[in-house]
Short mmCIF file of C-alpha atoms and ligand atoms in Angstrom, two decimals:
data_model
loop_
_atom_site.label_atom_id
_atom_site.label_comp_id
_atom_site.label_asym_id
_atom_site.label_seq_id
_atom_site.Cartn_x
_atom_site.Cartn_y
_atom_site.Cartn_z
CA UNK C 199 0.00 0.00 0.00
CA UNK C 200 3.37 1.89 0.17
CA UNK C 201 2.40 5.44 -1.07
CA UNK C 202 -1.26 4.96 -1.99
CA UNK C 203 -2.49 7.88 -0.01
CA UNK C 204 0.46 10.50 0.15
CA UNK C 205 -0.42 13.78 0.84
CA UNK C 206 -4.17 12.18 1.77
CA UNK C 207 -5.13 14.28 5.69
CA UNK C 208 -7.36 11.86 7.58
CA UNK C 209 -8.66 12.64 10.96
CA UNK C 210 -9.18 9.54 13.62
CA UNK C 211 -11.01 10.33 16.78
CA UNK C 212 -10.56 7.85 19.53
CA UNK C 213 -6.99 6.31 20.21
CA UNK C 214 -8.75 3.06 22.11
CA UNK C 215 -8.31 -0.22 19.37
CA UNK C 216 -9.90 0.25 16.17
CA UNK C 217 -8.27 3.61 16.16
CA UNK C 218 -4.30 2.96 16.35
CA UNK C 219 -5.09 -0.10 14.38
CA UNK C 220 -6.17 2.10 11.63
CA UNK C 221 -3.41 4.30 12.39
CA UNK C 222 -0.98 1.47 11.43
CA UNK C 223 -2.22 1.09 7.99
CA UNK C 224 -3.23 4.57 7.06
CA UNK C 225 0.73 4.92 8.00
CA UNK C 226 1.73 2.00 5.86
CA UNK C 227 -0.21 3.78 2.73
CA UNK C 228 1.47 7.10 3.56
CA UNK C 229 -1.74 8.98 4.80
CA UNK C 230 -1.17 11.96 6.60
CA UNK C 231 -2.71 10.75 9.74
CA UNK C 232 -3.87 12.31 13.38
CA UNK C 233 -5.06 10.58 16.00
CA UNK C 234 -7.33 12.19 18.98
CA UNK C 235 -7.81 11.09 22.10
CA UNK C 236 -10.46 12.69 25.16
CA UNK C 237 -8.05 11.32 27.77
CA UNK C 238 -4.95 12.68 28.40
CA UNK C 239 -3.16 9.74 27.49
CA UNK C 240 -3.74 6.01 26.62
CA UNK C 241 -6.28 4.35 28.47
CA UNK C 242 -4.92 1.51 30.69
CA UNK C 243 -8.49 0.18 32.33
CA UNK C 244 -10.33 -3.15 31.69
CA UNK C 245 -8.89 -7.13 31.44
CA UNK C 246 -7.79 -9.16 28.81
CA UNK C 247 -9.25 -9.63 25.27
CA UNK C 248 -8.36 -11.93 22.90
CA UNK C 249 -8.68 -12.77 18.90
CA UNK C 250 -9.47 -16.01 17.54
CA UNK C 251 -9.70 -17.97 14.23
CA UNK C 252 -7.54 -17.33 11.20
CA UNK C 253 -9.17 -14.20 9.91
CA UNK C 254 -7.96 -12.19 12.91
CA UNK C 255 -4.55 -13.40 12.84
CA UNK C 256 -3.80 -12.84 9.72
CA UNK C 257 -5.06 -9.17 10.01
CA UNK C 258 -2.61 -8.89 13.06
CA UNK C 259 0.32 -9.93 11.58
CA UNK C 260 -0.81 -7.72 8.17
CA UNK C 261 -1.08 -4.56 10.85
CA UNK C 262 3.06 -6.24 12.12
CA UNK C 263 1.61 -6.78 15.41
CA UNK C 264 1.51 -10.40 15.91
CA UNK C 265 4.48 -11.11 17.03
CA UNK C 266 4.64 -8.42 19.79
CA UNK C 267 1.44 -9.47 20.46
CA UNK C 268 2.53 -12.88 21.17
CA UNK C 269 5.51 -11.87 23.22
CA UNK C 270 3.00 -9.99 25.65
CA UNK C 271 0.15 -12.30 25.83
CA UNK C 272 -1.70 -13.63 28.85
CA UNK C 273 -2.71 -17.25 29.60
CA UNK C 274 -5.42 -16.95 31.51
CA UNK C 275 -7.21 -20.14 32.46
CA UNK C 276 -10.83 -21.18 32.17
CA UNK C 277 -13.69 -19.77 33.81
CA UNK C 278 -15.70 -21.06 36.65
CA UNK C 279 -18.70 -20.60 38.02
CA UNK C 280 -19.14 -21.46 41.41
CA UNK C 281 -21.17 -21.58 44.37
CA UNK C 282 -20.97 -19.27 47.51
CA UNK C 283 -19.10 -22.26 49.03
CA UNK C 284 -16.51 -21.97 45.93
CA UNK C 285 -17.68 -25.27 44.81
CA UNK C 286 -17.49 -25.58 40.79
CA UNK C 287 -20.91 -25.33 39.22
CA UNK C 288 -19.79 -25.40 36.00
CA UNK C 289 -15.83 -24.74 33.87
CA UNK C 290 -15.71 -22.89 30.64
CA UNK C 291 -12.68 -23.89 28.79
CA UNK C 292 -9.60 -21.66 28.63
CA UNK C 293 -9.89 -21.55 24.62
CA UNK C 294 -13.29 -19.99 25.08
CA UNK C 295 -12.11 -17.47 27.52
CA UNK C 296 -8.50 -16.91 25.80
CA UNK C 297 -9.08 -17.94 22.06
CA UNK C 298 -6.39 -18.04 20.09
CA UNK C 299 -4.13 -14.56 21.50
CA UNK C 300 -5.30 -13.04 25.02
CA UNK C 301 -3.98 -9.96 25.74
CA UNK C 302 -4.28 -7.31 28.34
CA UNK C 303 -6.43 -4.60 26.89
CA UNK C 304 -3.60 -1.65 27.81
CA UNK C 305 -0.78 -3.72 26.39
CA UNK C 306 -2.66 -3.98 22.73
CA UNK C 307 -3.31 -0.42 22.98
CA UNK C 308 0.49 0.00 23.42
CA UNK C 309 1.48 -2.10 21.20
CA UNK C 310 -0.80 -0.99 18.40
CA UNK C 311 0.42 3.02 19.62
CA UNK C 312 4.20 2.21 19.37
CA UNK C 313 3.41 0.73 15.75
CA UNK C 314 2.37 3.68 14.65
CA UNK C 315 3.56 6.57 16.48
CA UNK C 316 5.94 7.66 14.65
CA UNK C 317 4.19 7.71 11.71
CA UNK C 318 1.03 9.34 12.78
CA UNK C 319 0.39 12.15 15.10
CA UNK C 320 -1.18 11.63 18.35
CA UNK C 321 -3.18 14.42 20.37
CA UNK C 322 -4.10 13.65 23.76
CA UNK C 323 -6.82 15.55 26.16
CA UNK C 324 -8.87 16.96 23.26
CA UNK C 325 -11.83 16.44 21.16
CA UNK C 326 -13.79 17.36 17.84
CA UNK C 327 -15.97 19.86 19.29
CA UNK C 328 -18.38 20.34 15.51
CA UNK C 329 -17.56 18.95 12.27
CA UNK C 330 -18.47 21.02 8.73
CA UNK C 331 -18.57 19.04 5.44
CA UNK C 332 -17.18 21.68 2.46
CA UNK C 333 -17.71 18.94 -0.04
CA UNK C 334 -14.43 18.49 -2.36
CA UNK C 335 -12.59 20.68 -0.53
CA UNK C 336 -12.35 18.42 2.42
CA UNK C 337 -14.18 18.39 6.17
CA UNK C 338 -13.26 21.30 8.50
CA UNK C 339 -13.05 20.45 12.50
CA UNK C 340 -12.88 22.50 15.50
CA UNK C 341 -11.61 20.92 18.29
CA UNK C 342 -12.41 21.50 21.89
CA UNK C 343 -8.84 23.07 22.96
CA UNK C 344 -9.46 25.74 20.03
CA UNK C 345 -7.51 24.58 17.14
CA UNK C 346 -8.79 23.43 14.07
CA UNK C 347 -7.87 21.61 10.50
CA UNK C 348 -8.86 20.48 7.33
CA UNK C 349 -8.80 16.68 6.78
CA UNK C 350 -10.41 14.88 3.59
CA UNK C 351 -11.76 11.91 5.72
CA UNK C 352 -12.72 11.74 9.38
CA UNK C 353 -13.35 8.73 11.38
CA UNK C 354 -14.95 7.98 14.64
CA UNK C 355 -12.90 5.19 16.33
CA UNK C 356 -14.29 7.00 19.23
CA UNK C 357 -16.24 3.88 21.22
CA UNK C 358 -19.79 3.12 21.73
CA UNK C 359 -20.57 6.52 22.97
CA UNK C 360 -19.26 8.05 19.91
CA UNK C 361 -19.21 11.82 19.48
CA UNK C 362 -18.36 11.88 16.06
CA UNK C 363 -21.71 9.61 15.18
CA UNK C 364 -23.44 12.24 17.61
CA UNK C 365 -22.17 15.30 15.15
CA UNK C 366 -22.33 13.47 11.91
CA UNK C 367 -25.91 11.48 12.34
CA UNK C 368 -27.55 12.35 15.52
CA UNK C 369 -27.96 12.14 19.01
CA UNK C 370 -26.88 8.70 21.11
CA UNK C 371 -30.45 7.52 21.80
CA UNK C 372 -31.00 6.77 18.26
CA UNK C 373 -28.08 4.11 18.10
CA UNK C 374 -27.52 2.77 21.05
CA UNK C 375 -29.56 0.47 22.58
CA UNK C 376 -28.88 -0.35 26.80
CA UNK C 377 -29.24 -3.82 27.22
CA UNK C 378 -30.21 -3.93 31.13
CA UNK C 379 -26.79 -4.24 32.61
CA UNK C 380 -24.02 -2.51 33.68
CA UNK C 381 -20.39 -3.83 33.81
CA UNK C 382 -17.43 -2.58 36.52
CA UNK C 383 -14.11 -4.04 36.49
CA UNK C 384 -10.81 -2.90 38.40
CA UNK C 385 -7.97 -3.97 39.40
CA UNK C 386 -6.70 -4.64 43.20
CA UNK C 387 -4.48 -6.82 45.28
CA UNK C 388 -4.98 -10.69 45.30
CA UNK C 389 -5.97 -10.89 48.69
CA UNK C 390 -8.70 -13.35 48.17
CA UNK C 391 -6.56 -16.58 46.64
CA UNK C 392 -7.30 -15.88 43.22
CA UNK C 393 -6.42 -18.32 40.70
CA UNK C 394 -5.71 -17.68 37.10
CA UNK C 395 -8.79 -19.41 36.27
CA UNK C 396 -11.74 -16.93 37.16
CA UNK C 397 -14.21 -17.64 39.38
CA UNK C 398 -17.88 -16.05 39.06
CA UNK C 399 -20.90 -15.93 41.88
CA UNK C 400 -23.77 -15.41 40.87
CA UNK C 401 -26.89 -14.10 42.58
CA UNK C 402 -30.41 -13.15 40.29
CA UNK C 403 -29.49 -10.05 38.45
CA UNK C 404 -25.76 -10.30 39.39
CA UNK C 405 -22.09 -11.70 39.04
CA UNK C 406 -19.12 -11.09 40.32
CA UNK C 407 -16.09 -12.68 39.42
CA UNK C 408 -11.86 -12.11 40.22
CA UNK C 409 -8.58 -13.89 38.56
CA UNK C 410 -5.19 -13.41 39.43
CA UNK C 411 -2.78 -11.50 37.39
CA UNK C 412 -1.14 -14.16 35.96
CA UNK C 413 2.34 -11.79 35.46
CA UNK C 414 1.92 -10.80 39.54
CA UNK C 415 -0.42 -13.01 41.32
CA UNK C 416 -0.26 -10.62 43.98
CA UNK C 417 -2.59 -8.83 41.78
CA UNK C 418 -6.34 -9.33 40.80
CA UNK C 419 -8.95 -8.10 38.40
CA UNK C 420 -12.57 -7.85 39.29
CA UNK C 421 -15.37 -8.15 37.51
CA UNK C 422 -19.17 -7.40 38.18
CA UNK C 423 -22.20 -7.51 36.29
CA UNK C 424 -25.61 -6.01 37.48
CA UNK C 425 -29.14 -6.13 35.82
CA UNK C 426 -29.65 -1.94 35.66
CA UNK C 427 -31.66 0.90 34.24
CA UNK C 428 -29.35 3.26 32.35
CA UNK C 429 -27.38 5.48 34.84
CA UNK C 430 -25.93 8.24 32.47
CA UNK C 431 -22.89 8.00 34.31
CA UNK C 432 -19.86 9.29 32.64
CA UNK C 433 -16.16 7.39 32.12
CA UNK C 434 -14.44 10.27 34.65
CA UNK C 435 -17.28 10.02 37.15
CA UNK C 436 -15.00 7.48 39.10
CA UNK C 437 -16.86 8.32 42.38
CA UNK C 438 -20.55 8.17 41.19
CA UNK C 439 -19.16 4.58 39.57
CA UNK C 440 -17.73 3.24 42.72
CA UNK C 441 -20.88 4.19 44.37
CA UNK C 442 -22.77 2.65 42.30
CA UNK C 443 -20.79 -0.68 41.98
CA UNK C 444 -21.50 -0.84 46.01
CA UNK C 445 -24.78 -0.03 46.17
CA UNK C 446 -25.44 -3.33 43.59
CA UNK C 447 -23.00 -5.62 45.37
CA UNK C 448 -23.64 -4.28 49.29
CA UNK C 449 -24.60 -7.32 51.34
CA UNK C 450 -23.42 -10.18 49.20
CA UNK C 451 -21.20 -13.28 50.55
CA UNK C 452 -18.50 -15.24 48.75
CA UNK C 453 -15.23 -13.20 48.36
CA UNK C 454 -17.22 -10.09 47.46
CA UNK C 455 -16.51 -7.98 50.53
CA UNK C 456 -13.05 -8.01 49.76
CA UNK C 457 -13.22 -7.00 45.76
CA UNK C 458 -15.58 -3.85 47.39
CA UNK C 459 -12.57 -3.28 49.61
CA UNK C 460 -10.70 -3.38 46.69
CA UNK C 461 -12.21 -0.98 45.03
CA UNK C 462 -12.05 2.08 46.97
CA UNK C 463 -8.30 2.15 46.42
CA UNK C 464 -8.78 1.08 42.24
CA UNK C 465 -7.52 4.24 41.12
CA UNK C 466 -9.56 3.47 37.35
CA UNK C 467 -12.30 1.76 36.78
CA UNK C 468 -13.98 -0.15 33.34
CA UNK C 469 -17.23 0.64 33.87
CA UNK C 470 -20.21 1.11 30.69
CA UNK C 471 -23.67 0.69 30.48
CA UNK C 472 -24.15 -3.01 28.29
CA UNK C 473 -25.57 -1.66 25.00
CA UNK C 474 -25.30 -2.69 21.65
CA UNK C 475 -24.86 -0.01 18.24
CA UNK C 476 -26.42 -0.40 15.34
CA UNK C 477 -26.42 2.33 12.75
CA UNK C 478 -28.03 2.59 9.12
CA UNK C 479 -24.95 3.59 7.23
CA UNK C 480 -21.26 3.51 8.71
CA UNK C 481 -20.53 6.26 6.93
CA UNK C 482 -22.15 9.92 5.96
CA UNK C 483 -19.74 12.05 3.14
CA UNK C 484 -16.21 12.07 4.09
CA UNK C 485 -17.30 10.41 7.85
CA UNK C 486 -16.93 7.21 8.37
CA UNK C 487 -17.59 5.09 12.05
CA UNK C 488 -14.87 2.20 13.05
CA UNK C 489 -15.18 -0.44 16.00
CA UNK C 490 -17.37 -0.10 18.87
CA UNK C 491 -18.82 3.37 17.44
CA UNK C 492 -19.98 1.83 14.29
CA UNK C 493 -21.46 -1.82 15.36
CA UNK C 494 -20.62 -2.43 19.65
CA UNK C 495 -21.24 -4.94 21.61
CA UNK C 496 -20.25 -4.46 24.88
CA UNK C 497 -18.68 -8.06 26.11
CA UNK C 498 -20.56 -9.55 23.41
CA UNK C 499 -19.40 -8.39 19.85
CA UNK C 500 -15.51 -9.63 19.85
CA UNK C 501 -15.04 -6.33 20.28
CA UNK C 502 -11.05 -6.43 19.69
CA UNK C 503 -11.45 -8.65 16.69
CA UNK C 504 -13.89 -6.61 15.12
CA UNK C 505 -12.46 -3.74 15.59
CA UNK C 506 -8.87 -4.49 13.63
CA UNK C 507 -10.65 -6.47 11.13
CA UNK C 508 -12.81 -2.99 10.31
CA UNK C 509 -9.72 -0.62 10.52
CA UNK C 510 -7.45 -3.29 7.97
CA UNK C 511 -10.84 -3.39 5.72
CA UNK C 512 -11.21 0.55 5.98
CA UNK C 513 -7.03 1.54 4.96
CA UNK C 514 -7.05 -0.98 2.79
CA UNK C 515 -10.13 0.42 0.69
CA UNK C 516 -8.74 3.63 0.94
CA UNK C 517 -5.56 2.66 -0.29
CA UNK C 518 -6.99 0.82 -3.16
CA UNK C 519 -9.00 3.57 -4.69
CA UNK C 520 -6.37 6.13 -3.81
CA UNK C 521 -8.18 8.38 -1.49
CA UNK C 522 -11.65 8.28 -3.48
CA UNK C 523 -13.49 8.40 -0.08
CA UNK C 524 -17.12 7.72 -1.57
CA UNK C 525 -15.74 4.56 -3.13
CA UNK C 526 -13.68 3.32 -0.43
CA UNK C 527 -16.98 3.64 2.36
CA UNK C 528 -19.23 2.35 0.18
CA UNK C 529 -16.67 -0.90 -0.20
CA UNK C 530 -15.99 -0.79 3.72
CA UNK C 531 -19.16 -0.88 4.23
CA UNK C 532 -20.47 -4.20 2.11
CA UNK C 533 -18.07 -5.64 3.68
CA UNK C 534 -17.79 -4.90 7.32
CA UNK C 535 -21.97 -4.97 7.51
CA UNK C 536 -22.09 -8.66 6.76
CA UNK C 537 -18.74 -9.68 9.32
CA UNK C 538 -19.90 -7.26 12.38
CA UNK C 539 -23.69 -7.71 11.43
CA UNK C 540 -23.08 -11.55 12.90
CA UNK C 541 -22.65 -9.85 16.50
CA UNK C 542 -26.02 -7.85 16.65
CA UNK C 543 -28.27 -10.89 16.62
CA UNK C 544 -27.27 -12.07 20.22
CA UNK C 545 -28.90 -11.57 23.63
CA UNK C 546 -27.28 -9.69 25.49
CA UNK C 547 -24.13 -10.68 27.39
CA UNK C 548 -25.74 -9.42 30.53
CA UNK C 549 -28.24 -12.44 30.41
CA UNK C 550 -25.55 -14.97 29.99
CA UNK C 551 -23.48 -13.33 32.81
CA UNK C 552 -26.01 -12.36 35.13
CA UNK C 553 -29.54 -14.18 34.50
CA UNK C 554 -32.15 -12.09 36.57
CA UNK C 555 -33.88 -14.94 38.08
CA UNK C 556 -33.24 -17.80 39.83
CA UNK C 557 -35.14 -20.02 37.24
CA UNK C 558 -32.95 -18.02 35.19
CA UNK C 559 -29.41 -19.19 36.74
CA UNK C 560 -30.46 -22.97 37.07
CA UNK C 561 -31.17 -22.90 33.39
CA UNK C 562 -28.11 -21.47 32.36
CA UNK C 563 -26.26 -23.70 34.45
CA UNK C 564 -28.19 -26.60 33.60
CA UNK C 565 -27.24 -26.24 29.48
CA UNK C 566 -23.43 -25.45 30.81
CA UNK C 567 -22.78 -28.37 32.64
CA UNK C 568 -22.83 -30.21 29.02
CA UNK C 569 -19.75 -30.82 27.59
CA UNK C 570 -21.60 -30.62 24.16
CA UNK C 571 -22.60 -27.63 24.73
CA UNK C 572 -19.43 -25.77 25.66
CA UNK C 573 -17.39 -27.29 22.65
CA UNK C 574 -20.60 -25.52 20.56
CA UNK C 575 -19.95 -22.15 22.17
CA UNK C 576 -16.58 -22.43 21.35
CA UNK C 577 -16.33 -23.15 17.83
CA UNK C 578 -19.57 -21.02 16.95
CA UNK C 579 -17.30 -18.18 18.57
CA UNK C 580 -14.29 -19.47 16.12
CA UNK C 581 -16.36 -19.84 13.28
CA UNK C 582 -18.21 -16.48 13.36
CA UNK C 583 -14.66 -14.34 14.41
CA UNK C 584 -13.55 -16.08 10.62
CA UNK C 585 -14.84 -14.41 7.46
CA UNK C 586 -14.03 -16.04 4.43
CA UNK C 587 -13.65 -13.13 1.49
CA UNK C 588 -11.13 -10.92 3.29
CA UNK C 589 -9.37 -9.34 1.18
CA UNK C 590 -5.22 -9.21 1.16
CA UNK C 591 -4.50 -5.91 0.29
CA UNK C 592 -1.38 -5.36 -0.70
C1 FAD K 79 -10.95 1.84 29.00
C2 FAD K 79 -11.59 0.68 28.30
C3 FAD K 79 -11.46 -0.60 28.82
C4 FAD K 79 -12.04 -1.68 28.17
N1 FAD K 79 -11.89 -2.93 28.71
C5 FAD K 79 -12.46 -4.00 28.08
C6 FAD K 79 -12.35 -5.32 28.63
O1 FAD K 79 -11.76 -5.52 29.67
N2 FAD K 79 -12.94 -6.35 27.97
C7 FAD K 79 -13.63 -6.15 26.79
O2 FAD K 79 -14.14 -7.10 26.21
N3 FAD K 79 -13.74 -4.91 26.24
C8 FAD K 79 -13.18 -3.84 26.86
N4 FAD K 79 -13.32 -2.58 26.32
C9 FAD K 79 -14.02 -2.45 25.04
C10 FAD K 79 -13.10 -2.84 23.89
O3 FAD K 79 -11.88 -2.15 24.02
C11 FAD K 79 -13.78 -2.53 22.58
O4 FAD K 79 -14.92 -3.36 22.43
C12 FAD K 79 -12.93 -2.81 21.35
O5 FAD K 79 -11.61 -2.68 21.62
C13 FAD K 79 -13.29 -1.88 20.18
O6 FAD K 79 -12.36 -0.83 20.22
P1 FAD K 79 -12.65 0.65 19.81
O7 FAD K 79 -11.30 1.22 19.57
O8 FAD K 79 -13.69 0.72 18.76
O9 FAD K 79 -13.33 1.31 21.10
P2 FAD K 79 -12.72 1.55 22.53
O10 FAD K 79 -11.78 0.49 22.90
O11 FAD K 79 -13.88 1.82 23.41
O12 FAD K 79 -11.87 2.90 22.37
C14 FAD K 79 -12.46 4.15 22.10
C15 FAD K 79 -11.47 5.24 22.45
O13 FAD K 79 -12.04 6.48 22.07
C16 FAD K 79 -11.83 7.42 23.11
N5 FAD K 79 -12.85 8.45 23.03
C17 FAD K 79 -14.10 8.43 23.50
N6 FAD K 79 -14.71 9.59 23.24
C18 FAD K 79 -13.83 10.36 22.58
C19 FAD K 79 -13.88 11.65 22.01
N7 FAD K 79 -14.98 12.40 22.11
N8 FAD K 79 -12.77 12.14 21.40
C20 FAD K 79 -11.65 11.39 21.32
N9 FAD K 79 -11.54 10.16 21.84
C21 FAD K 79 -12.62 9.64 22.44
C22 FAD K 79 -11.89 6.58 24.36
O14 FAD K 79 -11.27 7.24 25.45
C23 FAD K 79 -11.15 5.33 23.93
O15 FAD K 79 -9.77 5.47 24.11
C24 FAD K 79 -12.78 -1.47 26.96
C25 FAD K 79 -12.92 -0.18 26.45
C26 FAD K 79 -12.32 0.90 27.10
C27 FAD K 79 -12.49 2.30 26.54
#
């Protein structure tokens, strides 16, 4: 793609995944790319993720991050669900939990950052404040510190509470879609026991779960899940969050008093509403939507996968028709509707997690303790992560 898109100004917003992923390529075509971020620097919250089946490797080791990738990856074990007694109810397999590469989520930020950082430019603690189409001549953008520029394709890698699909197509509500939970996770120290392999309690409506670091098992991670109404709590609001996260686990056994300890120390938190995106175009004149703005799942859409899979499809269309921005959506978007579209069907993760009743929980467990059944969710998981027409751009 060496030199497809010289002198071509693209704008990302959102420096999460999808964002530096795209970053990579645009470099590798010679785009003249910037990257902004809200926070003031990369975001180091939430657990591991992982990619599976051959479509996502390949696109990692296309993007030249496999390898690092492998040298930093986690091998977390399976997950369990137990009892309050810690007695196993039922044992995911690691493969479903780890697929193929697990990965902190802060370490493939930084390794997906260092790929391309010194090829694109990088703006931390800012914004796009409005966006204004001028048609040929390219798409002007203020930004919230004051400064401004002219870029002939923007794109919102910006996350499932996108700004840049609130200025280009309308306000959140019409997109995003809460799904009845809420998800916390943070980190803390492994005062409990905690294995590799995670263990999750459930009660109706809720599940908490921990695993040891499994670089410094003198750390943990957390994680809850809670049946709630939207809460319109922001990412910064780290004290509304943590109040929140104890007002839903408050009185609950098992090692849960202890990961609320935990907490009030956890100096970030993961925490979102569940929701899932879906949009009618992923892309409006020179404005395009990548990752979690464009179709997210929270827990549920193989988020990471998705997400590089959608930036390598995006450069490389833009690469191949040299910058011609109505051709290159129109081809990103045939083809990233049918691969994400297979992650908008589901129920949401919440219910899987978290069942709200106790009819609820026995059935879930029931279906789990058969081994036929996990080897299904596993290589449904495979098989959907895999599309077969990718192309190999150059
Ligand atoms: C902090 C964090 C922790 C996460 N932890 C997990 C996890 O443990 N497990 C899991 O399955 N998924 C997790 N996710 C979700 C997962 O990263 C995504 O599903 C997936 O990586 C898709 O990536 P994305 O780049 O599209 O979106 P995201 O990873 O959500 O990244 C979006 C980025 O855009 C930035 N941003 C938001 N608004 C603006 C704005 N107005 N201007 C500029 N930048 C903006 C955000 O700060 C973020 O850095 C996490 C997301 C975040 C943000």
């Amino acid at each position: 793609m060496s030199g497809k898109l010289s002198g071509f100004r693209v704008l990302v917003s959102g420096a999460g995944i999808a964002g530096p992923a795209l970053a990579c390529r645009l470099a590798d075509a010679g785009a003249e790319t910037t990257v902004v971020e809200v926070a003031p620097r990369l975001r180091t919250s939430g657990f591991a993720v992982d990619f599976r089946g051959p479509t996502h490797l390949r696109v990692l080791e296309r993007l030249g991050v496999l390898d690092d990738l492998k040298a930093v990856q986690t091998h977390a074990g399976a997950m369990r669900t137990v009892d309050a007694a810690g007695k196993t109810i039922f044992e995911l397999p690691a493969e479903f939990a780890g697929g193929d590469v697990e990965v902190r989520r802060r370490d493939l930020t930084a390794v997906l950052h260092r790929r391309s950082a010194d090829r694109a430019r990088y703006v931390f603690g800012d914004s796009i404040a409005a966006i204004d189409e001028r048609g040929r001549a390219g798409v002007e953008v203020q930004f919230k510190s004051g400064s401004s520029g002219v870029y002939d394709a923007v794109v919102g890698a910006d996350g499932i509470h996108s700004t840049v699909r609130r200025l280009a197509m309308g306000p959140e509500e019409r997109f995003v879609k809460h799904l009845g939970y809420h998800i916390a996770g943070w980190d803390l120290p492994n005062d409990v026991g905690a294995l590799t392999v995670s263990q999750q309690y459930n009660v109706p409506g809720r599940m908490a779960s921990v695993a040891a670091d499994d670089r410094d098992p003198s750390r943990a991670g957390a994680l809850t899940v809670w049946a709630s109404k939207p809460l319109g709590i922001g990412w910064q609001d780290l004290d509304a969050q943590k109040a929140v996260v104890r007002q839903a686990f408050g009185g609950l056994g098992w090692h849960v008093p202890r990961l609320l300890a935990g907490l009030a120390d956890a100096p970030d938190l993961y925490f979102d509403a569940i929701s899932r995106v879906s949009v009618p175009t992923l892309h409006k004149g020179r404005i395009a939507l990548l990752g979690d703005a464009a179709w997210g799942v929270t827990l549920g859409g193989m988020g990471v996968g998705t997400g590089v899979v959608g930036a390598y499809v995006l450069a490389g269309e833009l690469a191949r028709t040299s910058g011609d921005v109505t051709a290159a959506f129109a081809a990103y978007e045939q083809r990233m509707r049918s691969y994400a579209g297979r992650w908008q069907k589901g129920a949401s993760p919440g219910h899987f997690l978290a069942p709200a009743t106790r009819t609820g929980l026995w059935l879930r467990d029931t279906m789990f303790r058969r081994a036929a059944v996990r080897r299904l969710l596993v290589s449904s998981s495979t098989a959907l992560a895999s599309a077969a027409d990718l192309p190999d751009y150059p």
